[in-house]
N, CA and C atoms as an extended XYZ file, in Angstrom:
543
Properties=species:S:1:pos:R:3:atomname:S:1:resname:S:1:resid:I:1 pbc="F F F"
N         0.848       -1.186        0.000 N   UNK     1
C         0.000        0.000        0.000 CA  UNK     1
C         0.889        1.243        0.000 C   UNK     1
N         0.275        1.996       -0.651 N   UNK     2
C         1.274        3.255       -0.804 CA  UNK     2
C         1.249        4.419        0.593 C   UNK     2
N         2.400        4.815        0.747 N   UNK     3
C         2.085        5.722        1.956 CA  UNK     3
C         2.461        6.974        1.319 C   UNK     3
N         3.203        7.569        0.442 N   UNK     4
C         2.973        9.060       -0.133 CA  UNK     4
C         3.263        9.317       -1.459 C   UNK     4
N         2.866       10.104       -2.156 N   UNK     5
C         2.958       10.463       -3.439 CA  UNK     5
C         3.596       11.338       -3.522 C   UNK     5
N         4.662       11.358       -4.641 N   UNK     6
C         5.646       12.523       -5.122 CA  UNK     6
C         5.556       12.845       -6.318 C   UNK     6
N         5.472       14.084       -7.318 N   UNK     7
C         5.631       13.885       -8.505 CA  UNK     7
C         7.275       14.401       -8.878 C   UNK     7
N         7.875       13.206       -9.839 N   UNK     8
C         9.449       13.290      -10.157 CA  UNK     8
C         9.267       13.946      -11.412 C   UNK     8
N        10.523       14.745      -11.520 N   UNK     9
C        10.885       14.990      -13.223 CA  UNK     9
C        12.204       14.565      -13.306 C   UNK     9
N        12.126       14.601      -14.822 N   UNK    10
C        13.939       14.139      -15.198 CA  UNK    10
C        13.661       14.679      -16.505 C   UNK    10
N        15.147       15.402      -16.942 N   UNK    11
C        15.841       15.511      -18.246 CA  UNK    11
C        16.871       15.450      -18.535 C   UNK    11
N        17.401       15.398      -19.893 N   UNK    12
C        19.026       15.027      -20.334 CA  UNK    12
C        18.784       15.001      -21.861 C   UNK    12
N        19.924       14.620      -21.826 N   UNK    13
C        19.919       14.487      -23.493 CA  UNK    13
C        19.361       13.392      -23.845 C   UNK    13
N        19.152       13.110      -24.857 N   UNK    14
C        18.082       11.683      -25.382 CA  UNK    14
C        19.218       10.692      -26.126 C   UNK    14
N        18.752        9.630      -25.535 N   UNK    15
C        19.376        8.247      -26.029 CA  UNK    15
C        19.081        7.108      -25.254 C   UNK    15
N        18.957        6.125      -26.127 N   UNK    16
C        17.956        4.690      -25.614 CA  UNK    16
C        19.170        4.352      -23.958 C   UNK    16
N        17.607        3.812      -23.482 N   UNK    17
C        17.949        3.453      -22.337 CA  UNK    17
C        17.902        4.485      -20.954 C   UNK    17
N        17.626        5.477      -21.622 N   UNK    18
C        17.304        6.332      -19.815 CA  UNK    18
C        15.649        5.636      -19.272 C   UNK    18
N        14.922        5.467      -20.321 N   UNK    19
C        13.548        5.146      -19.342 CA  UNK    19
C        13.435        3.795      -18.369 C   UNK    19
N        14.560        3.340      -18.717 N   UNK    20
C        14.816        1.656      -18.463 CA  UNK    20
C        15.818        1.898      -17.003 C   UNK    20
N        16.683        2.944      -17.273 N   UNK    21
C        17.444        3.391      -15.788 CA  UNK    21
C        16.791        4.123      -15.008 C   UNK    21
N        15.909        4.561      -15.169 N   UNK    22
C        15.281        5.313      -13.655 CA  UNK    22
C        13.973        4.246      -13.569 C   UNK    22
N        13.293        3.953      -14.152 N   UNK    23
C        12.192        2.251      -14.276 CA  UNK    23
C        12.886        1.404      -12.642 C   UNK    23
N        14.068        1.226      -13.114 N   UNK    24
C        15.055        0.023      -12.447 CA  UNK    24
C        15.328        0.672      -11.236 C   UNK    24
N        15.873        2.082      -10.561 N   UNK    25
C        15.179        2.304       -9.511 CA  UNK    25
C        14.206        2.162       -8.879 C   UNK    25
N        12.884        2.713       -9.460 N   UNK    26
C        11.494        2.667       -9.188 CA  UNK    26
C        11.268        1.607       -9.018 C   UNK    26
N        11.868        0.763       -9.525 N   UNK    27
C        11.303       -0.827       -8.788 CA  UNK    27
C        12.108       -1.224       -7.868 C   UNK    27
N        13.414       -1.092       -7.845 N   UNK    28
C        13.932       -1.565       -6.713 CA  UNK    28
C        13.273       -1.051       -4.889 C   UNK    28
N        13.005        0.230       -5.406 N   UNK    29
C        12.169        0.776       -4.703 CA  UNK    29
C        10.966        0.779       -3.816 C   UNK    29
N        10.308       -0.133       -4.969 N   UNK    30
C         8.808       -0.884       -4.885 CA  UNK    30
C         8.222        0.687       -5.220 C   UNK    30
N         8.835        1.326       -5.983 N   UNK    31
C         7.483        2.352       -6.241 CA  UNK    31
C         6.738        2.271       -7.818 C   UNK    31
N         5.495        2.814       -7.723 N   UNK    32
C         4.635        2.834       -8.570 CA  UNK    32
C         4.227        3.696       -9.217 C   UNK    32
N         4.586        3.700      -10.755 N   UNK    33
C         3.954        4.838      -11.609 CA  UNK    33
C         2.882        5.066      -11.888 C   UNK    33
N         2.012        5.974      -11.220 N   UNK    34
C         0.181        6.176      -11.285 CA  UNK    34
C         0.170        6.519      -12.205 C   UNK    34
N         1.144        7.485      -12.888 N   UNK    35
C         1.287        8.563      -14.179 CA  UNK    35
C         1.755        9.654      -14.774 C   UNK    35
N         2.178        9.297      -15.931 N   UNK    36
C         3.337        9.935      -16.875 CA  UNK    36
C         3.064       10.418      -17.844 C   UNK    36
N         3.663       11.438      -18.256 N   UNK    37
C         4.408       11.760      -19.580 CA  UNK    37
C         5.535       11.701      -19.940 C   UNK    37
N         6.447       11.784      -21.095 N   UNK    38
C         7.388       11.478      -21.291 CA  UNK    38
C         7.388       11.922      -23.049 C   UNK    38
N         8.425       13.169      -22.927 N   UNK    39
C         8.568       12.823      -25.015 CA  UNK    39
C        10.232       13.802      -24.846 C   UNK    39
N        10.270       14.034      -25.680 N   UNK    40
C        12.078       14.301      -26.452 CA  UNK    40
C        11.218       16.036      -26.941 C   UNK    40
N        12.292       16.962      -26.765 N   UNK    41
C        12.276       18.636      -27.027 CA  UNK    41
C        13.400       18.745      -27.474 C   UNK    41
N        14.188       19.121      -28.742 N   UNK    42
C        14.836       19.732      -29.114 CA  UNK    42
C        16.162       18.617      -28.953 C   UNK    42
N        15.884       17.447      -28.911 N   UNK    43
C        17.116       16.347      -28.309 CA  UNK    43
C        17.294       16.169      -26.761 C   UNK    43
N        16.307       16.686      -26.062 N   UNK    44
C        16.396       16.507      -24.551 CA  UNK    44
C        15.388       15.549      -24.092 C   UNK    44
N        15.846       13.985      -23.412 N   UNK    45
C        14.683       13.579      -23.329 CA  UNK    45
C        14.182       14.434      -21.685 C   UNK    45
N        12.264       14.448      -21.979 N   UNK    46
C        12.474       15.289      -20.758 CA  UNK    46
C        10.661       14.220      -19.765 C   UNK    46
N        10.588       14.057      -18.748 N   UNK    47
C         9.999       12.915      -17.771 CA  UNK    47
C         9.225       13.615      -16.948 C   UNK    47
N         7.540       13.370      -16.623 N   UNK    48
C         7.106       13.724      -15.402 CA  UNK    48
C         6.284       12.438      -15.122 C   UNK    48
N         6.610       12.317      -13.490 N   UNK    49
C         6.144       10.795      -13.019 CA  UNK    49
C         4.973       11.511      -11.905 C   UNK    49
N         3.772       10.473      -11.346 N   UNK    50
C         3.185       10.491      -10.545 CA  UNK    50
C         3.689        9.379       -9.660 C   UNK    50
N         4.363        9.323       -8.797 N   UNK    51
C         4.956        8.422       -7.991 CA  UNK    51
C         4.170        7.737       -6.868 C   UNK    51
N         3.206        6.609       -6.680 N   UNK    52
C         3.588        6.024       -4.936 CA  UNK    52
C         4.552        5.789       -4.516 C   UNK    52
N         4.974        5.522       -3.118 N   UNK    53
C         5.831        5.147       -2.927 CA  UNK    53
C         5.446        4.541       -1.498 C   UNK    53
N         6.109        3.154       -0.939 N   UNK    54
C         5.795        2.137        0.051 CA  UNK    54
C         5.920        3.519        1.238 C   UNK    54
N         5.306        2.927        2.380 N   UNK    55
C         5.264        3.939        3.082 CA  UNK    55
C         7.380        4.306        3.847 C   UNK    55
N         7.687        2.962        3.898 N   UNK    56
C         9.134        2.892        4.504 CA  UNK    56
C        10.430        3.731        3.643 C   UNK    56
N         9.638        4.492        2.372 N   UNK    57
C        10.892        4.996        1.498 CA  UNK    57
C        10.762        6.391        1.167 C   UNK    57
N        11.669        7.028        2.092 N   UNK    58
C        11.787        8.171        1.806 CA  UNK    58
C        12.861        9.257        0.828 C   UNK    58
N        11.547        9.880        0.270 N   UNK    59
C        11.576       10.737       -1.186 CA  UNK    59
C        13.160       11.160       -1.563 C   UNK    59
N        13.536       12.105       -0.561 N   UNK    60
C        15.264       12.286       -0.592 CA  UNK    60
C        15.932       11.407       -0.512 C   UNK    60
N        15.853       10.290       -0.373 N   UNK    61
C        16.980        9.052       -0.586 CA  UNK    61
C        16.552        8.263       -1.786 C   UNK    61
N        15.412        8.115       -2.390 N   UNK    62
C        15.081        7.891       -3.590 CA  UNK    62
C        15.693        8.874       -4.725 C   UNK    62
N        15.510       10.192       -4.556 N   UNK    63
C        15.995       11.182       -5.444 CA  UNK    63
C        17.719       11.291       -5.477 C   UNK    63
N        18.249       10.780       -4.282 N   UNK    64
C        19.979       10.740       -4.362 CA  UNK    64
C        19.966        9.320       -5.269 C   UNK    64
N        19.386        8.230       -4.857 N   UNK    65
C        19.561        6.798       -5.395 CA  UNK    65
C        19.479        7.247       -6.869 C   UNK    65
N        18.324        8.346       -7.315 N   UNK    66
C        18.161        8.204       -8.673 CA  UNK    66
C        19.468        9.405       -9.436 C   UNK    66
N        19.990       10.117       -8.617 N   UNK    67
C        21.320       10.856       -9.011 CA  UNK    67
C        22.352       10.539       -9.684 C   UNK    67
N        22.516        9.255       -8.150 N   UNK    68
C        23.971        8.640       -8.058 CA  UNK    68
C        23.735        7.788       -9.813 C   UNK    68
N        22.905        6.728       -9.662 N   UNK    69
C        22.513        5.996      -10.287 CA  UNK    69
C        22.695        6.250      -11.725 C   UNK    69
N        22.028        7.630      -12.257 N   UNK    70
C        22.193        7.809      -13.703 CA  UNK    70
C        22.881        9.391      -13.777 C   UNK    70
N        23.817        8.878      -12.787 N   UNK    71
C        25.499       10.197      -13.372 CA  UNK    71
C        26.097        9.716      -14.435 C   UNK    71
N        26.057        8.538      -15.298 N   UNK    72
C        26.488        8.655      -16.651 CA  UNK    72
C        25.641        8.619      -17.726 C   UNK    72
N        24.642        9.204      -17.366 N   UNK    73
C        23.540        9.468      -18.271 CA  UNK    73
C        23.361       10.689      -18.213 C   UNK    73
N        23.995       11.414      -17.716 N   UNK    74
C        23.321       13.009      -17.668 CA  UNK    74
C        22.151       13.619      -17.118 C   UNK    74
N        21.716       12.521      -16.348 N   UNK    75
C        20.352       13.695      -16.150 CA  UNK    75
C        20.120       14.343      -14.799 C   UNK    75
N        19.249       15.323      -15.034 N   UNK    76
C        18.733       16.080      -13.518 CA  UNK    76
C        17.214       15.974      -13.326 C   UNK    76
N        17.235       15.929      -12.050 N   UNK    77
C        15.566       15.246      -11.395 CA  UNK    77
C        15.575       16.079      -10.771 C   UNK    77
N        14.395       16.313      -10.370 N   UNK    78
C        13.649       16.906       -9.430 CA  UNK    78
C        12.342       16.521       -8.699 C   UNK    78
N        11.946       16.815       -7.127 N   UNK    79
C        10.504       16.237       -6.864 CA  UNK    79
C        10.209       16.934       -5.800 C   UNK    79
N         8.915       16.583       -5.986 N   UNK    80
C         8.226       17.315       -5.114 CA  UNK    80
C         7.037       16.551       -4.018 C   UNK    80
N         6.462       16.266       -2.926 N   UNK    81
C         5.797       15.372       -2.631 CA  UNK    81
C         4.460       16.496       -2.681 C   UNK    81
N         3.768       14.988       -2.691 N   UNK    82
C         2.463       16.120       -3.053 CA  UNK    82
C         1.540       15.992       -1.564 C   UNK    82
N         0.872       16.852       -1.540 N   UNK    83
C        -0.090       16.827       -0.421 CA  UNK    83
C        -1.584       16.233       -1.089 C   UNK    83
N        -2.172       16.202       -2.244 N   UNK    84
C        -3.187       15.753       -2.550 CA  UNK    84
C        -2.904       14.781       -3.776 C   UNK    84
N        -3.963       13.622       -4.055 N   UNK    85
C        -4.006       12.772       -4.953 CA  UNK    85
C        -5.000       12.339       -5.918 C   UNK    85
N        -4.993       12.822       -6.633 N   UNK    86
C        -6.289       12.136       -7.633 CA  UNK    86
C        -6.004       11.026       -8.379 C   UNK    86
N        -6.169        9.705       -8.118 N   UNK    87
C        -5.452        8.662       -8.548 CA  UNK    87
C        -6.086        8.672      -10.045 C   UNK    87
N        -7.226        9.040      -10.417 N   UNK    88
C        -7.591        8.838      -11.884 CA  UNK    88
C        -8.027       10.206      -12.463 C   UNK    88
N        -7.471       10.366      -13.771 N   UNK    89
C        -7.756       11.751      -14.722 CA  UNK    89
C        -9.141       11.674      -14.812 C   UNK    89
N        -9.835       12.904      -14.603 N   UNK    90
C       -11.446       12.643      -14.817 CA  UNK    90
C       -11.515       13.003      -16.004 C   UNK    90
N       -12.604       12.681      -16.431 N   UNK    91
C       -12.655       12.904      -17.936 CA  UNK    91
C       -12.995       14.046      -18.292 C   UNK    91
N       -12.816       14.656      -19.734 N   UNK    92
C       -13.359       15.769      -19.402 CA  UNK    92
C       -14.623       16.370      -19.915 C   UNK    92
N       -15.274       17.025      -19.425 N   UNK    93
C       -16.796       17.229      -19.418 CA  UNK    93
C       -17.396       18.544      -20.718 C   UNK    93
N       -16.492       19.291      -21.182 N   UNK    94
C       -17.111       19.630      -22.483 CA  UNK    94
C       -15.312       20.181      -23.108 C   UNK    94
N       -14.730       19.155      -23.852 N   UNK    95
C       -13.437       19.235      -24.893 CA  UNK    95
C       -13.768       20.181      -25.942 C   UNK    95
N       -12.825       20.577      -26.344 N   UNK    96
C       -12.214       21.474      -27.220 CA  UNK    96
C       -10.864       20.944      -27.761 C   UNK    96
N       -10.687       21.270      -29.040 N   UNK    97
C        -9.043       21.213      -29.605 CA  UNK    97
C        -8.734       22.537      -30.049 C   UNK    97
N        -7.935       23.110      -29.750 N   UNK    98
C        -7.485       24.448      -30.514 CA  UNK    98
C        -6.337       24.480      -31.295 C   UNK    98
N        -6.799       24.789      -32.304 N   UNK    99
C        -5.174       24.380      -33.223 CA  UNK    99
C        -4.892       26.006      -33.473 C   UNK    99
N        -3.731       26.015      -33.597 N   UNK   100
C        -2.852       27.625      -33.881 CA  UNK   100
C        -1.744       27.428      -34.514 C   UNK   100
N        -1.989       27.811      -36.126 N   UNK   101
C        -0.802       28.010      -37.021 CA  UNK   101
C        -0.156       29.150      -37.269 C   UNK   101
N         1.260       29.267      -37.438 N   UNK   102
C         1.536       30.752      -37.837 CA  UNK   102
C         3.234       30.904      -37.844 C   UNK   102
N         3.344       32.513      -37.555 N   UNK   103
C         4.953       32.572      -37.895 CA  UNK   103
C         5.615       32.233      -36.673 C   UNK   103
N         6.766       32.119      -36.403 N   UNK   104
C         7.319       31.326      -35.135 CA  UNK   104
C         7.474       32.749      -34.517 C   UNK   104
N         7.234       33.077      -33.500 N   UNK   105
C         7.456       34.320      -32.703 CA  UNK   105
C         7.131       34.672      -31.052 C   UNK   105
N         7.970       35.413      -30.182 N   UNK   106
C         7.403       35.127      -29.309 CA  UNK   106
C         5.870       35.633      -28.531 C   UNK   106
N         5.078       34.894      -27.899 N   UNK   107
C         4.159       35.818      -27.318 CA  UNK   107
C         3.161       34.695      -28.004 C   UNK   107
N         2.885       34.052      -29.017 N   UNK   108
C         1.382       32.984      -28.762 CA  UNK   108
C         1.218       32.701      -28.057 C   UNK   108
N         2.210       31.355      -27.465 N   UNK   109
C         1.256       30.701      -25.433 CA  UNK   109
C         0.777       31.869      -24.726 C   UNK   109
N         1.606       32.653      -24.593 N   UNK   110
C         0.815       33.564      -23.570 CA  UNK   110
C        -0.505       34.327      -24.183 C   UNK   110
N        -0.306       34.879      -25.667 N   UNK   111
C        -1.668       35.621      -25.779 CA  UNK   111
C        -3.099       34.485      -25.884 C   UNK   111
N        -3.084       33.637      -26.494 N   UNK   112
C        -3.792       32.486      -26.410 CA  UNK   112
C        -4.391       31.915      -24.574 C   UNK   112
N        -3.393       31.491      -24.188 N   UNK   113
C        -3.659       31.434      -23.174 CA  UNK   113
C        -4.341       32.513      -22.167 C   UNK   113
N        -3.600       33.149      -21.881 N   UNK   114
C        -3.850       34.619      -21.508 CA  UNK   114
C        -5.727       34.589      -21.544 C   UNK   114
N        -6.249       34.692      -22.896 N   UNK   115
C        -7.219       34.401      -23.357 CA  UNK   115
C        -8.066       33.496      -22.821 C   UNK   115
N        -8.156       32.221      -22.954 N   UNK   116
C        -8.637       31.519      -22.246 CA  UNK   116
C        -8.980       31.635      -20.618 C   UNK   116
N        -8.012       31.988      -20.313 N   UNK   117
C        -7.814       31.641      -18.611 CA  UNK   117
C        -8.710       33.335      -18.132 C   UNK   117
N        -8.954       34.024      -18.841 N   UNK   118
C        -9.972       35.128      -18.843 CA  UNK   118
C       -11.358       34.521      -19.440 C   UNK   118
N       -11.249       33.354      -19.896 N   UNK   119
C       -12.750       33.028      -19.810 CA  UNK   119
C       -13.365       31.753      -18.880 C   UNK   119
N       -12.131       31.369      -17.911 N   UNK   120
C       -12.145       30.140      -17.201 CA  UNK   120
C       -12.220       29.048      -18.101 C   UNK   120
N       -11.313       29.174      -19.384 N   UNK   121
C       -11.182       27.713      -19.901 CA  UNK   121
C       -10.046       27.455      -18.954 C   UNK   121
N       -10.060       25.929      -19.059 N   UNK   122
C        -8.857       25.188      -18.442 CA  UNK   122
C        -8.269       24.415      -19.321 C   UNK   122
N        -7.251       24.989      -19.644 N   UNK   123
C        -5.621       23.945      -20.415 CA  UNK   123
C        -5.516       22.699      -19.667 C   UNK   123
N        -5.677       21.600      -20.514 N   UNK   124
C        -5.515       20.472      -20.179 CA  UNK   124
C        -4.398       19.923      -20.436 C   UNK   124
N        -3.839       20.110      -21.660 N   UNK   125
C        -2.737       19.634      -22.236 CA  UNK   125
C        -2.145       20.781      -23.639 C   UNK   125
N        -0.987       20.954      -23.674 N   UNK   126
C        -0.399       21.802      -25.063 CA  UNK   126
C         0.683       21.079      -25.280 C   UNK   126
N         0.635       21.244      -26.826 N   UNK   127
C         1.904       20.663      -27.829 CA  UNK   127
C         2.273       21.463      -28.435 C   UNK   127
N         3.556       21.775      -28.709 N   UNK   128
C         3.981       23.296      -29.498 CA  UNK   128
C         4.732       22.459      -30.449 C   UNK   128
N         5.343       23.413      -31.466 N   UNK   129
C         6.410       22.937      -31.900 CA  UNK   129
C         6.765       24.073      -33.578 C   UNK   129
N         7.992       23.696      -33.717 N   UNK   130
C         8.121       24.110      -34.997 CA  UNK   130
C         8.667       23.739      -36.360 C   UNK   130
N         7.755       24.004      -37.254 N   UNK   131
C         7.689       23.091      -38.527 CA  UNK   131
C         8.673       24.214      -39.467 C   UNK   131
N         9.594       23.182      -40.509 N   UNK   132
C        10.455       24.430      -40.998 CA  UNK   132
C        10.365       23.336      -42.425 C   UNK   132
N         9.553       24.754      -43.213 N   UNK   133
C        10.037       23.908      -44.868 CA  UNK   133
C         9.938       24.823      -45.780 C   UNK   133
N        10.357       24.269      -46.689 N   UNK   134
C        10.866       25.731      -47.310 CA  UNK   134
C        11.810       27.029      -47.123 C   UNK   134
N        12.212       26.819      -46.036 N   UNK   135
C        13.333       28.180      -45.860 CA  UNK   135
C        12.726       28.634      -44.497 C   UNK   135
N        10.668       28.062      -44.377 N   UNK   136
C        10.358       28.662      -43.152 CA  UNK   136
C         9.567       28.155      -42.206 C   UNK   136
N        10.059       28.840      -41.169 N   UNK   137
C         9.424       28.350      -39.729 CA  UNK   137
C         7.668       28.271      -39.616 C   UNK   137
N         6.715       27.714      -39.057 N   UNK   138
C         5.747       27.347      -38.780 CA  UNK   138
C         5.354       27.147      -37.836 C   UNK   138
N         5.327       28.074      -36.482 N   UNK   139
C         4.502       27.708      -35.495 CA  UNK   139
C         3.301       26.554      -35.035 C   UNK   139
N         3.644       25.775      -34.568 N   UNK   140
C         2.399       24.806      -34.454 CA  UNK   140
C         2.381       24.782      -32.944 C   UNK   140
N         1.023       24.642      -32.536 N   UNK   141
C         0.286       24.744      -30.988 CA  UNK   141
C        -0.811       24.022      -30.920 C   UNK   141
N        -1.091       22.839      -30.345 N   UNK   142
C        -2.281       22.312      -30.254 CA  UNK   142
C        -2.637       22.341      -28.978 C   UNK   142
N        -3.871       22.876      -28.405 N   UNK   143
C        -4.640       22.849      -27.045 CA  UNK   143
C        -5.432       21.818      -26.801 C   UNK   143
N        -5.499       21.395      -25.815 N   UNK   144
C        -6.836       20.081      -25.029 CA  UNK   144
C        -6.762       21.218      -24.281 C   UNK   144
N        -8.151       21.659      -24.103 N   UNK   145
C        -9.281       22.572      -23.160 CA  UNK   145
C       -10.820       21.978      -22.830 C   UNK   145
N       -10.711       22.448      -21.846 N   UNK   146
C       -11.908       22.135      -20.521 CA  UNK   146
C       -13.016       23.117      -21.275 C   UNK   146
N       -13.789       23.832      -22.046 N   UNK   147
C       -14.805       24.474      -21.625 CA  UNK   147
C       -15.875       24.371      -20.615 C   UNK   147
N       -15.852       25.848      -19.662 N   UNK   148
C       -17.476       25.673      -19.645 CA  UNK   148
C       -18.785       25.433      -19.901 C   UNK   148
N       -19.353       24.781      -18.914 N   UNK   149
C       -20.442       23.887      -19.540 CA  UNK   149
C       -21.390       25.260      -20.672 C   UNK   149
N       -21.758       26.118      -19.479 N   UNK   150
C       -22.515       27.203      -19.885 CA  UNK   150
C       -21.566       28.568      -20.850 C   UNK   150
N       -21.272       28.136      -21.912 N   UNK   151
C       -20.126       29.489      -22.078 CA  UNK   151
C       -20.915       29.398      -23.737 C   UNK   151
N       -20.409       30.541      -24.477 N   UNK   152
C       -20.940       30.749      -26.053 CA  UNK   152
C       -20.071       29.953      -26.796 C   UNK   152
N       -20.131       29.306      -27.473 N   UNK   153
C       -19.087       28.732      -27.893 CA  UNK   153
C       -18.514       29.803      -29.283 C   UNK   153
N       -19.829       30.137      -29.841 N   UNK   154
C       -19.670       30.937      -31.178 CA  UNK   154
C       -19.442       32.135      -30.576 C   UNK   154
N       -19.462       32.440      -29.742 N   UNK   155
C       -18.564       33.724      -29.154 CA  UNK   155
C       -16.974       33.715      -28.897 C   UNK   155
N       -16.810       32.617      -28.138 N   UNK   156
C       -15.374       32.442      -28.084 CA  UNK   156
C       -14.567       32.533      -29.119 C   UNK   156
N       -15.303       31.083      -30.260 N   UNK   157
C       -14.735       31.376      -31.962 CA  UNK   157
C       -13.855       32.556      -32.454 C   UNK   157
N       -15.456       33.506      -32.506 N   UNK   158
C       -14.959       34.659      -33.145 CA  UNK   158
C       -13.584       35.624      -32.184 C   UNK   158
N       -14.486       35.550      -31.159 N   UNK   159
C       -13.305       36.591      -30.120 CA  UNK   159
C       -11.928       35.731      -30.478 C   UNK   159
N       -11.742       34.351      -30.326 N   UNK   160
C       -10.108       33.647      -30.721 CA  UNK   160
C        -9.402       34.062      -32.138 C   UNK   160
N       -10.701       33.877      -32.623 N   UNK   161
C       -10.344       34.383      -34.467 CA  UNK   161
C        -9.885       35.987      -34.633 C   UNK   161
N       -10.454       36.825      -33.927 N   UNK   162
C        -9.995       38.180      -33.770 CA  UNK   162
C        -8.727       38.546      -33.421 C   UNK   162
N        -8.650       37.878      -31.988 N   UNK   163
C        -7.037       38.093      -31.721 CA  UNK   163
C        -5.869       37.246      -32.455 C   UNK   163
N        -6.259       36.063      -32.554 N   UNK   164
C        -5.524       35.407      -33.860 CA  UNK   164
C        -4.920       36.451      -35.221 C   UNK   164
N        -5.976       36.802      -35.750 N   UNK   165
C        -6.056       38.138      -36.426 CA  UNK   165
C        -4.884       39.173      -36.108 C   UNK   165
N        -5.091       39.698      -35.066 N   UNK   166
C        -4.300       40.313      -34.449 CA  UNK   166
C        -2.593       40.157      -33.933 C   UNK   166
N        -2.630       38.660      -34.090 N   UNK   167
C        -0.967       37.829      -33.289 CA  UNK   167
C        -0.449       37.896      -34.872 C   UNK   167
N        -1.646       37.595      -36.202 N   UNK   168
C        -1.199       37.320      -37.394 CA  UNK   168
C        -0.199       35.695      -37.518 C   UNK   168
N        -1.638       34.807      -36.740 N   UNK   169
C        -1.793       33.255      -36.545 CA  UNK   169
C        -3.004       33.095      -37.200 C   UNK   169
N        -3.169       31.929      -37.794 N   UNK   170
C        -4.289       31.011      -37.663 CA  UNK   170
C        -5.049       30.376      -36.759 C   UNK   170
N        -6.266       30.086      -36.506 N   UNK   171
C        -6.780       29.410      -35.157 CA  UNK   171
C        -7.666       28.558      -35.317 C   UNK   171
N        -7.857       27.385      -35.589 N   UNK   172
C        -9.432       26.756      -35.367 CA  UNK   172
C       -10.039       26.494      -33.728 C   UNK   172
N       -10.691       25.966      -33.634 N   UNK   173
C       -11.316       25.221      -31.956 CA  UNK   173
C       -12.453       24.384      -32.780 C   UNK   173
N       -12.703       23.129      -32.218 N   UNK   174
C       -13.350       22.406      -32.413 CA  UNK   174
C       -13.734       21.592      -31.518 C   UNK   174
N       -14.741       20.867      -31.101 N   UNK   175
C       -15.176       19.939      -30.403 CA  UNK   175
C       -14.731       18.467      -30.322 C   UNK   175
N       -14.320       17.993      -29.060 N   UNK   176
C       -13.335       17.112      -29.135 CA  UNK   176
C       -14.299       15.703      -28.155 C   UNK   176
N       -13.550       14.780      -28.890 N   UNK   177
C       -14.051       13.552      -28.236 CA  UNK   177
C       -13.755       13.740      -26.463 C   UNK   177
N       -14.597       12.758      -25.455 N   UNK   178
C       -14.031       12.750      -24.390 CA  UNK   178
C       -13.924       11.632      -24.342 C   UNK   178
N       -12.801       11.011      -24.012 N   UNK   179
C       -11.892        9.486      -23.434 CA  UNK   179
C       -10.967        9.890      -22.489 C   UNK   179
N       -11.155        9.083      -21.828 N   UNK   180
C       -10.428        8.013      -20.646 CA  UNK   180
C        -9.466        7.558      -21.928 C   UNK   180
N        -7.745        7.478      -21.118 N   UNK   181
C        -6.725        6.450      -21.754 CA  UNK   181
C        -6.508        5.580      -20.480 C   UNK   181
């Protein structure tokens, strides 16, 4: 049975075999991954864990074990224990996808966002990235958002499409399946 939850991060440079060296802690450990992400940025692989952990193992000697352990791998961790737990993602109750194309520059996440979080949407998840062909860069941003149950939807549209307008991005939003993974 688990006695506390921590959430870990880790990054480094990317190359096979880091998920398999900090895994091999975590079990020696007896701890348990409730839940992760995990993908590669720019050649960095980069890790966030939802950790149990047996009640007898404490967090700072896990986080040195996982130091010592992968000093020839390069990476740096960090954690934090948490005070609350939601063992399962609830689903979510009215989805959205927001896609945002455009020139690579700074200031989309924030005006986008910015945006939202003035209408009590909630960011669930973002993917950025940048696409280069032709000689040029391509901003790409995809949102998972929470809408409110009660909100305009064809209001939001336009108001996103306006400032979009304005960043001199593209924007759709669309209605998104809800699943459980």
């Amino acid at each position: 049975m688990a006695g506390k939850y921590i959430s870990l991060t880790a990054i480094g440079k990317d190359r096979p075999g880091l998920v398999s060296a900090i895994a091999k802690v975590l079990y020696e450990y007896k701890c348990n991954i409730e839940d992760s992400t995990m993908t590669i940025l720019h050649g960095q692989f980069a890790m966030i864990l939802i950790l149990s952990l047996p009640k007898d193992v404490n967090p700072k000697e896990l986080y040195l074990k996982l130091q010592k352990s992968s000093r020839s791998l390069s990476m740096s961790f960090s954690y934090s224990e948490l005070t609350s737990f939601a063992p399962k993602r609830k689903k979510l109750v009215n989805p959205y996808i927001i896609s945002v194309y455009g020139a690579d520059k700074p200031g989309i996440v924030y005006g986008i966002s910015s945006f939202l979080a003035g209408y009590k949407i909630n960011i669930t998840d973002v993917q950025t990235a940048v696409s280069k062909s032709k000689g040029k860069k391509t901003y790409i941003m995809i949102i998972e958002a929470e809408f409110p149950k009660k909100i305009a939807i064809s209001k939001i549209q336009q108001e996103l499409l306006n400032l979009a307008k304005s960043m001199n991005v593209a924007v759709s939003v669309n209605q998104a399946e809800s699943a459980d993974i």
